[in-house]
Amino acid sequence: MSHLFAHLARLKLIQRWPLMFNVRTENVQEHSLQVAMVAHGLAIIANQKFGMQVDANKAATLAIFHDASEVLTGDLPTPVKYFNKDIEFEYKKIEAIAEERLLEMVPEEFKEDYRPLLIADEADEEIKHLVKSADTLCAYLKCLEELKAGNREFNSARIRLEAMLDTNPHPAVKYFIDCYVPSFKLDLDEINRML
């Protein structure tokens, strides 16, 4: 008997942005779906627009599992996680222990299939960087949604994430920002009028 999927099902109980007021709360499970969709999109953009060969399905799958360890650790807020190098180093060790614990839950015959999905250091580096870019984009989109709803609590995070995205070297990220992000600043009627 494996408890893996019973644990993963609880990702919907882990709230993101726990130290900030949210107009609409976001859980890790729904965040992971959005990151998977964006990572898949980034891979398609990379392939079609920039001649790369990124497996979009692998990117989406890795993105689904990218925060799986948080079912054991919770979502540590960014200001805490990166407060100083010592905390960041120790938290990385905690994450690694949680990843190993999840892998232990996988039946033996499937362990090698799940290892690159559950253990961050085992993932394909190119796809891992693409998923990290998708993760940053999704955090930025959350900021835009909160700000659009009048919640200024997310303005500093928006500025920080915007700076990260501006310096992201992956050409698919800039394309995604130019093509898709402007719609997130519109209301539903404005989006529908543009069709």
Coordinates of N, CA and C in Angstrom, one line a residue:
M1 N 0.8 -1.2 0.0 CA 0.0 0.0 0.0 C 0.9 1.2 0.0
S2 N 0.5 2.2 -0.8 CA 1.3 3.5 -1.0 C 0.4 4.6 -0.5
H3 N 1.0 5.6 0.2 CA 0.3 6.8 0.6 C 0.6 8.0 -0.3
L4 N 1.3 7.7 -1.4 CA 1.7 8.9 -2.2 C 0.6 9.7 -2.7
F5 N -0.4 9.1 -3.3 CA -1.5 10.0 -3.9 C -2.4 10.5 -2.8
A6 N -2.5 9.8 -1.7 CA -3.3 10.4 -0.6 C -2.6 11.7 -0.1
H7 N -1.3 11.7 0.0 CA -0.5 12.9 0.3 C -0.7 14.0 -0.8
L8 N -0.4 13.6 -2.0 CA -0.5 14.6 -3.1 C -1.9 15.2 -3.2
A9 N -2.9 14.5 -2.9 CA -4.3 15.1 -2.9 C -4.4 16.2 -1.9
R10 N -3.6 16.2 -0.9 CA -3.7 17.2 0.2 C -3.0 18.5 -0.2
L11 N -2.4 18.6 -1.4 CA -1.8 19.8 -1.9 C -2.8 20.9 -2.0
K12 N -4.1 20.5 -2.2 CA -5.1 21.6 -2.2 C -5.4 22.2 -0.9
L13 N -4.8 21.7 0.2 CA -5.0 22.2 1.5 C -3.8 23.2 1.9
I14 N -2.8 23.2 1.1 CA -1.6 24.1 1.4 C -1.8 25.4 0.7
Q15 N -2.0 26.5 1.4 CA -2.3 27.8 0.9 C -0.9 28.5 0.5
R16 N -0.9 29.1 -0.6 CA 0.2 29.9 -1.0 C 0.1 31.4 -0.5
W17 N 1.1 32.1 -0.5 CA 1.2 33.5 -0.1 C 0.6 33.6 1.4
P18 N 1.1 32.8 2.3 CA 0.4 32.7 3.6 C 0.6 34.0 4.5
L19 N 1.6 34.8 4.3 CA 1.7 36.0 5.1 C 1.1 37.3 4.5
M20 N 0.4 37.1 3.3 CA -0.1 38.2 2.6 C -1.7 38.1 2.6
F21 N -2.3 39.3 2.6 CA -3.8 39.3 2.5 C -4.0 39.0 1.0
N22 N -4.9 38.1 0.8 CA -5.3 37.6 -0.6 C -6.8 38.0 -0.8
V23 N -7.1 38.6 -1.9 CA -8.6 38.7 -2.3 C -9.1 37.3 -2.6
R24 N -8.4 36.5 -3.3 CA -8.7 35.1 -3.5 C -7.5 34.2 -3.2
T25 N -7.8 33.3 -2.3 CA -6.7 32.4 -1.9 C -6.3 31.5 -3.0
E26 N -5.1 31.0 -3.0 CA -4.6 30.1 -4.0 C -3.9 29.0 -3.3
N27 N -4.2 27.7 -3.7 CA -3.6 26.6 -3.1 C -2.5 26.0 -4.0
V28 N -1.7 25.1 -3.4 CA -0.5 24.6 -4.2 C -1.0 23.7 -5.4
Q29 N -2.1 23.0 -5.2 CA -2.6 22.2 -6.2 C -3.0 23.0 -7.5
E30 N -3.8 24.0 -7.3 CA -4.2 24.8 -8.4 C -3.1 25.6 -9.0
H31 N -2.1 26.0 -8.2 CA -0.9 26.7 -8.7 C -0.1 25.8 -9.6
S32 N 0.0 24.5 -9.1 CA 0.8 23.5 -9.9 C 0.1 23.3 -11.3
L33 N -1.2 23.3 -11.4 CA -1.8 23.2 -12.7 C -1.5 24.4 -13.6
Q34 N -1.6 25.6 -13.0 CA -1.3 26.7 -13.8 C 0.2 26.7 -14.3
V35 N 1.1 26.3 -13.4 CA 2.5 26.3 -13.8 C 2.7 25.2 -14.9
A36 N 1.9 24.1 -14.8 CA 2.0 23.1 -15.8 C 1.6 23.6 -17.2
M37 N 0.5 24.4 -17.2 CA 0.0 24.9 -18.4 C 0.9 25.9 -19.0
V38 N 1.5 26.8 -18.2 CA 2.4 27.8 -18.6 C 3.7 27.2 -19.1
A39 N 4.2 26.2 -18.4 CA 5.5 25.5 -18.8 C 5.3 24.8 -20.1
H40 N 4.1 24.2 -20.3 CA 3.8 23.5 -21.6 C 3.8 24.6 -22.7
G41 N 3.2 25.7 -22.4 CA 3.2 26.8 -23.4 C 4.6 27.4 -23.7
L42 N 5.4 27.5 -22.7 CA 6.8 28.0 -22.9 C 7.5 27.0 -23.8
A43 N 7.3 25.7 -23.5 CA 8.1 24.8 -24.3 C 7.6 24.8 -25.8
I44 N 6.3 25.0 -26.0 CA 5.8 25.1 -27.4 C 6.4 26.4 -28.1
I45 N 6.4 27.5 -27.3 CA 7.0 28.7 -27.8 C 8.4 28.5 -28.2
A46 N 9.2 27.9 -27.3 CA 10.6 27.7 -27.5 C 10.8 26.9 -28.7
N47 N 10.0 25.9 -28.9 CA 10.2 25.0 -30.1 C 9.8 25.7 -31.4
Q48 N 8.6 26.3 -31.4 CA 8.0 26.8 -32.6 C 8.6 28.2 -33.1
K49 N 9.0 29.0 -32.1 CA 9.5 30.4 -32.4 C 11.0 30.5 -32.3
F50 N 11.6 29.6 -31.5 CA 13.1 29.8 -31.3 C 13.9 28.5 -31.7
G51 N 13.3 27.6 -32.4 CA 14.0 26.4 -32.9 C 14.6 25.5 -31.9
M52 N 14.1 25.5 -30.7 CA 14.6 24.6 -29.6 C 13.8 23.3 -29.7
Q53 N 14.3 22.3 -28.9 CA 13.7 21.0 -28.9 C 13.4 20.7 -27.4
V54 N 12.4 21.2 -26.9 CA 12.0 21.0 -25.5 C 10.8 20.1 -25.5
D55 N 10.8 19.1 -24.7 CA 9.6 18.2 -24.6 C 8.5 18.9 -23.7
A56 N 7.5 19.4 -24.4 CA 6.4 20.1 -23.7 C 5.7 19.2 -22.7
N57 N 5.5 18.0 -23.0 CA 4.8 17.1 -22.1 C 5.7 16.8 -20.8
K58 N 7.0 16.7 -21.0 CA 7.8 16.5 -19.8 C 7.8 17.8 -19.0
A59 N 7.8 18.9 -19.6 CA 7.8 20.2 -18.9 C 6.5 20.3 -18.1
A60 N 5.4 20.0 -18.7 CA 4.1 20.0 -18.0 C 4.1 19.0 -16.8
T61 N 4.6 17.9 -17.0 CA 4.6 16.8 -16.0 C 5.5 17.2 -14.8
L62 N 6.7 17.7 -15.1 CA 7.6 18.2 -14.1 C 6.9 19.3 -13.3
A63 N 6.2 20.2 -14.0 CA 5.6 21.3 -13.3 C 4.4 20.9 -12.4
I64 N 3.7 19.8 -12.8 CA 2.7 19.3 -11.9 C 3.3 18.9 -10.5
F65 N 4.5 18.4 -10.5 CA 5.1 17.9 -9.3 C 6.1 18.9 -8.7
H66 N 6.3 20.1 -9.3 CA 7.4 20.9 -8.8 C 7.3 21.4 -7.4
D67 N 6.1 21.4 -6.8 CA 6.0 21.8 -5.4 C 5.4 20.7 -4.5
A68 N 5.5 19.5 -5.0 CA 5.0 18.3 -4.3 C 5.5 18.2 -2.9
S69 N 6.7 18.5 -2.6 CA 7.3 18.4 -1.3 C 6.6 19.3 -0.3
E70 N 5.9 20.3 -0.8 CA 5.2 21.2 0.1 C 4.1 20.6 0.9
V71 N 3.6 19.4 0.4 CA 2.6 18.7 1.1 C 3.2 18.2 2.5
L72 N 4.5 18.1 2.6 CA 5.1 17.8 3.9 C 5.7 19.0 4.6
T73 N 6.1 20.0 3.9 CA 6.8 21.1 4.5 C 5.9 22.4 4.6
G74 N 4.8 22.4 3.9 CA 4.0 23.6 3.8 C 4.7 24.6 2.8
D75 N 4.1 25.7 2.6 CA 4.7 26.7 1.7 C 5.3 27.8 2.6
L76 N 6.6 27.8 2.6 CA 7.4 28.8 3.4 C 7.4 30.1 2.6
P77 N 6.9 31.2 3.2 CA 6.9 32.4 2.4 C 8.3 32.8 2.0
T78 N 8.4 33.4 0.7 CA 9.6 33.8 0.1 C 10.5 34.7 1.0
P79 N 9.9 35.7 1.7 CA 10.7 36.6 2.6 C 11.4 35.8 3.7
V80 N 10.8 34.7 4.1 CA 11.4 33.9 5.2 C 12.4 33.0 4.6
K81 N 12.0 32.3 3.5 CA 12.9 31.3 2.8 C 14.2 31.9 2.4
Y82 N 14.2 33.2 1.9 CA 15.4 33.8 1.4 C 15.8 35.0 2.3
F83 N 15.5 34.9 3.6 CA 15.9 36.0 4.5 C 17.4 36.1 4.6
N84 N 18.1 35.0 4.7 CA 19.5 35.0 4.6 C 20.0 33.6 4.1
K85 N 21.3 33.5 3.8 CA 21.8 32.3 3.2 C 21.7 31.1 4.1
D86 N 21.8 31.3 5.4 CA 21.7 30.2 6.3 C 20.3 29.5 6.3
I87 N 19.3 30.4 6.3 CA 17.9 29.9 6.3 C 17.7 29.2 4.9
E88 N 18.1 29.8 3.9 CA 17.9 29.3 2.5 C 18.6 27.9 2.4
F89 N 19.8 27.8 2.9 CA 20.5 26.5 2.9 C 19.8 25.4 3.7
E90 N 19.4 25.8 4.9 CA 18.7 24.8 5.8 C 17.3 24.4 5.2
Y91 N 16.6 25.4 4.6 CA 15.3 25.0 4.0 C 15.5 24.1 2.8
K92 N 16.6 24.3 2.0 CA 16.9 23.4 0.9 C 17.1 21.9 1.4
K93 N 17.7 21.8 2.6 CA 17.9 20.5 3.2 C 16.6 19.9 3.6
I94 N 15.7 20.7 4.2 CA 14.4 20.2 4.5 C 13.6 19.8 3.3
E95 N 13.6 20.6 2.3 CA 13.0 20.2 1.0 C 13.5 18.9 0.5
A96 N 14.8 18.7 0.5 CA 15.4 17.5 0.0 C 14.9 16.2 0.8
I97 N 14.8 16.4 2.1 CA 14.3 15.3 3.0 C 12.9 15.0 2.6
A98 N 12.0 16.1 2.4 CA 10.6 15.9 2.1 C 10.5 15.2 0.7
E99 N 11.4 15.6 -0.2 CA 11.4 14.9 -1.6 C 11.7 13.4 -1.4
E100 N 12.7 13.1 -0.7 CA 13.1 11.7 -0.4 C 11.9 10.9 0.2
R101 N 11.3 11.6 1.2 CA 10.2 10.9 1.9 C 9.0 10.6 0.9
L102 N 8.7 11.5 0.0 CA 7.7 11.3 -1.0 C 8.1 10.1 -1.9
L103 N 9.4 10.1 -2.3 CA 9.9 9.0 -3.2 C 9.8 7.7 -2.5
E104 N 10.0 7.7 -1.2 CA 9.9 6.4 -0.4 C 8.5 5.9 -0.5
M105 N 7.5 6.7 -0.7 CA 6.1 6.3 -0.8 C 5.7 5.6 -2.1
V106 N 6.6 5.8 -3.1 CA 6.3 5.2 -4.4 C 6.7 3.7 -4.4
P107 N 5.8 2.9 -4.9 CA 6.1 1.4 -5.0 C 7.4 1.2 -5.8
E108 N 8.2 0.3 -5.4 CA 9.5 0.0 -5.9 C 9.6 0.0 -7.4
E109 N 8.6 -0.6 -8.1 CA 8.7 -0.8 -9.5 C 8.5 0.5 -10.3
F110 N 8.0 1.6 -9.6 CA 7.8 2.9 -10.2 C 8.8 4.0 -9.8
K111 N 9.6 3.6 -8.9 CA 10.5 4.7 -8.3 C 11.3 5.4 -9.3
E112 N 11.9 4.8 -10.3 CA 12.7 5.4 -11.3 C 11.9 6.4 -12.2
D113 N 10.6 6.1 -12.4 CA 9.7 6.9 -13.1 C 9.4 8.2 -12.4
Y114 N 9.3 8.1 -11.1 CA 9.0 9.3 -10.2 C 10.2 10.1 -9.7
R115 N 11.3 9.4 -9.7 CA 12.5 10.1 -9.2 C 12.8 11.5 -9.8
P116 N 12.8 11.6 -11.1 CA 13.0 13.0 -11.7 C 11.9 14.0 -11.5
L117 N 10.7 13.5 -11.1 CA 9.6 14.3 -10.8 C 9.5 14.8 -9.3
L118 N 10.0 14.0 -8.4 CA 9.9 14.3 -7.0 C 11.2 14.8 -6.4
I119 N 12.3 14.5 -7.0 CA 13.7 14.9 -6.5 C 14.2 16.0 -7.4
A120 N 14.2 17.2 -6.9 CA 14.6 18.4 -7.8 C 15.9 18.2 -8.4
D121 N 16.9 17.7 -7.7 CA 18.3 17.5 -8.3 C 18.4 16.5 -9.4
E122 N 17.3 15.6 -9.5 CA 17.3 14.6 -10.5 C 16.6 15.0 -11.8
A123 N 16.0 16.2 -11.8 CA 15.2 16.6 -13.0 C 16.2 17.1 -14.1
D124 N 15.7 17.0 -15.3 CA 16.4 17.5 -16.5 C 16.6 19.0 -16.3
E125 N 17.9 19.5 -16.4 CA 18.2 20.9 -16.1 C 17.5 21.9 -17.0
E126 N 17.4 21.6 -18.3 CA 16.8 22.5 -19.2 C 15.3 22.7 -18.9
I127 N 14.6 21.5 -18.6 CA 13.2 21.6 -18.3 C 13.0 22.2 -16.9
K128 N 13.9 21.9 -16.0 CA 13.7 22.5 -14.6 C 13.8 24.0 -14.7
H129 N 14.7 24.5 -15.5 CA 14.8 26.0 -15.6 C 13.5 26.6 -16.3
L130 N 13.0 25.8 -17.3 CA 11.8 26.3 -17.9 C 10.6 26.3 -16.9
V131 N 10.5 25.2 -16.1 CA 9.5 25.2 -15.1 C 9.6 26.3 -14.0
K132 N 10.9 26.6 -13.7 CA 11.1 27.7 -12.8 C 10.7 29.0 -13.4
S133 N 10.9 29.2 -14.7 CA 10.4 30.4 -15.3 C 8.9 30.4 -15.3
A134 N 8.2 29.3 -15.6 CA 6.8 29.2 -15.5 C 6.3 29.5 -14.1
D135 N 7.0 29.0 -13.1 CA 6.6 29.3 -11.7 C 6.7 30.8 -11.4
T136 N 7.7 31.4 -11.9 CA 7.9 32.9 -11.7 C 6.8 33.6 -12.4
L137 N 6.5 33.2 -13.6 CA 5.4 33.9 -14.4 C 4.1 33.7 -13.7
C138 N 3.8 32.6 -13.1 CA 2.5 32.4 -12.5 C 2.4 33.2 -11.2
A139 N 3.5 33.3 -10.5 CA 3.5 34.2 -9.3 C 3.3 35.6 -9.7
Y140 N 3.8 36.1 -10.8 CA 3.6 37.4 -11.3 C 2.2 37.6 -11.7
L141 N 1.6 36.6 -12.4 CA 0.2 36.7 -12.8 C -0.7 36.8 -11.6
K142 N -0.4 36.1 -10.5 CA -1.2 36.2 -9.3 C -1.1 37.6 -8.7
C143 N 0.1 38.2 -8.8 CA 0.2 39.6 -8.4 C -0.7 40.5 -9.2
L144 N -0.7 40.3 -10.5 CA -1.5 41.1 -11.4 C -3.0 41.0 -11.1
E145 N -3.4 39.8 -10.8 CA -4.8 39.5 -10.5 C -5.2 40.2 -9.1
E146 N -4.3 40.1 -8.2 CA -4.6 40.7 -6.9 C -4.7 42.2 -7.0
L147 N -3.7 42.8 -7.7 CA -3.7 44.2 -7.9 C -4.9 44.7 -8.7
K148 N -5.3 43.9 -9.7 CA -6.5 44.3 -10.5 C -7.7 44.3 -9.6
A149 N -7.7 43.5 -8.6 CA -8.9 43.4 -7.6 C -8.7 44.5 -6.5
G150 N -7.7 45.4 -6.6 CA -7.6 46.5 -5.7 C -6.7 46.1 -4.5
N151 N -6.0 45.0 -4.5 CA -5.2 44.6 -3.3 C -3.8 45.0 -3.6
R152 N -3.4 46.1 -3.0 CA -2.0 46.7 -3.1 C -1.0 45.8 -2.3
E153 N -1.4 44.9 -1.6 CA -0.5 44.0 -0.8 C 0.5 43.3 -1.7
F154 N 0.2 43.1 -3.0 CA 1.0 42.4 -3.9 C 1.9 43.3 -4.8
N155 N 1.9 44.6 -4.5 CA 2.7 45.5 -5.4 C 4.2 45.2 -5.3
S156 N 4.7 45.1 -4.1 CA 6.2 44.8 -3.9 C 6.6 43.5 -4.6
A157 N 5.7 42.5 -4.4 CA 6.0 41.2 -5.0 C 6.0 41.3 -6.5
R158 N 5.1 42.1 -7.1 CA 5.0 42.3 -8.5 C 6.3 43.0 -9.0
I159 N 6.8 44.0 -8.3 CA 8.0 44.7 -8.7 C 9.2 43.7 -8.7
R160 N 9.3 42.9 -7.6 CA 10.4 42.0 -7.5 C 10.3 40.9 -8.7
L161 N 9.1 40.4 -8.9 CA 9.0 39.4 -9.9 C 9.2 39.9 -11.3
E162 N 8.7 41.2 -11.6 CA 8.9 41.8 -12.8 C 10.4 41.9 -13.1
A163 N 11.2 42.3 -12.1 CA 12.6 42.4 -12.3 C 13.3 41.1 -12.6
M164 N 12.8 40.0 -12.0 CA 13.3 38.7 -12.3 C 12.9 38.3 -13.7
L165 N 11.7 38.6 -14.1 CA 11.3 38.2 -15.5 C 12.1 39.1 -16.5
D166 N 12.3 40.3 -16.2 CA 13.1 41.2 -17.2 C 14.5 40.7 -17.4
T167 N 15.1 40.0 -16.5 CA 16.4 39.5 -16.6 C 16.5 38.0 -17.0
N168 N 15.3 37.4 -17.2 CA 15.2 36.0 -17.6 C 15.8 35.9 -19.0
P169 N 16.8 35.0 -19.2 CA 17.4 35.0 -20.6 C 16.6 34.1 -21.6
H170 N 15.6 33.4 -21.1 CA 14.9 32.4 -22.0 C 14.0 33.3 -23.0
P171 N 14.2 33.1 -24.3 CA 13.4 34.0 -25.2 C 11.9 33.7 -25.1
A172 N 11.5 32.4 -24.8 CA 10.1 32.1 -24.7 C 9.4 32.9 -23.6
V173 N 10.1 33.3 -22.5 CA 9.6 34.0 -21.4 C 9.1 35.4 -21.9
K174 N 10.0 36.1 -22.7 CA 9.7 37.4 -23.2 C 8.5 37.3 -24.2
Y175 N 8.5 36.3 -25.0 CA 7.4 36.1 -25.9 C 6.1 35.9 -25.2
F176 N 6.1 35.0 -24.2 CA 4.9 34.8 -23.3 C 4.4 36.1 -22.7
I177 N 5.3 36.9 -22.2 CA 4.9 38.1 -21.5 C 4.3 39.1 -22.6
D178 N 4.9 39.2 -23.7 CA 4.3 40.1 -24.7 C 3.0 39.6 -25.3
C179 N 2.9 38.3 -25.5 CA 1.7 37.7 -26.1 C 0.5 37.5 -25.2
Y180 N 0.8 37.0 -24.0 CA -0.3 36.5 -23.1 C -0.6 37.4 -21.8
V181 N 0.4 38.0 -21.3 CA 0.3 38.7 -20.0 C -0.7 39.9 -20.1
P182 N -0.7 40.7 -21.2 CA -1.6 41.9 -21.2 C -3.0 41.5 -21.0
S183 N -3.5 40.3 -21.3 CA -4.9 40.0 -21.1 C -5.2 39.9 -19.6
F184 N -4.2 39.6 -18.8 CA -4.4 39.5 -17.4 C -4.8 40.8 -16.7
K185 N -4.5 41.9 -17.4 CA -4.8 43.2 -16.9 C -6.2 43.7 -17.3
L186 N -6.9 42.9 -18.1 CA -8.3 43.2 -18.6 C -9.4 42.5 -17.8
D187 N -10.6 43.1 -17.8 CA -11.7 42.4 -17.2 C -12.3 41.4 -18.2
L188 N -13.3 40.6 -17.8 CA -13.8 39.6 -18.7 C -14.5 40.2 -19.9
D189 N -15.2 41.3 -19.8 CA -15.8 41.9 -20.9 C -14.8 42.4 -21.9
E190 N -13.7 43.0 -21.4 CA -12.6 43.5 -22.3 C -12.0 42.3 -23.1
I191 N -11.8 41.2 -22.4 CA -11.2 40.0 -23.0 C -12.1 39.5 -24.1
N192 N -13.4 39.4 -23.8 CA -14.4 38.9 -24.8 C -14.6 39.8 -26.0
R193 N -14.5 41.1 -25.7 CA -14.6 42.0 -26.9 C -13.4 41.9 -27.9
M194 N -12.3 41.4 -27.4 CA -11.1 41.3 -28.2 C -11.1 40.0 -29.1
L195 N -12.1 39.2 -28.9 CA -12.1 37.9 -29.7 C -12.6 38.2 -31.1

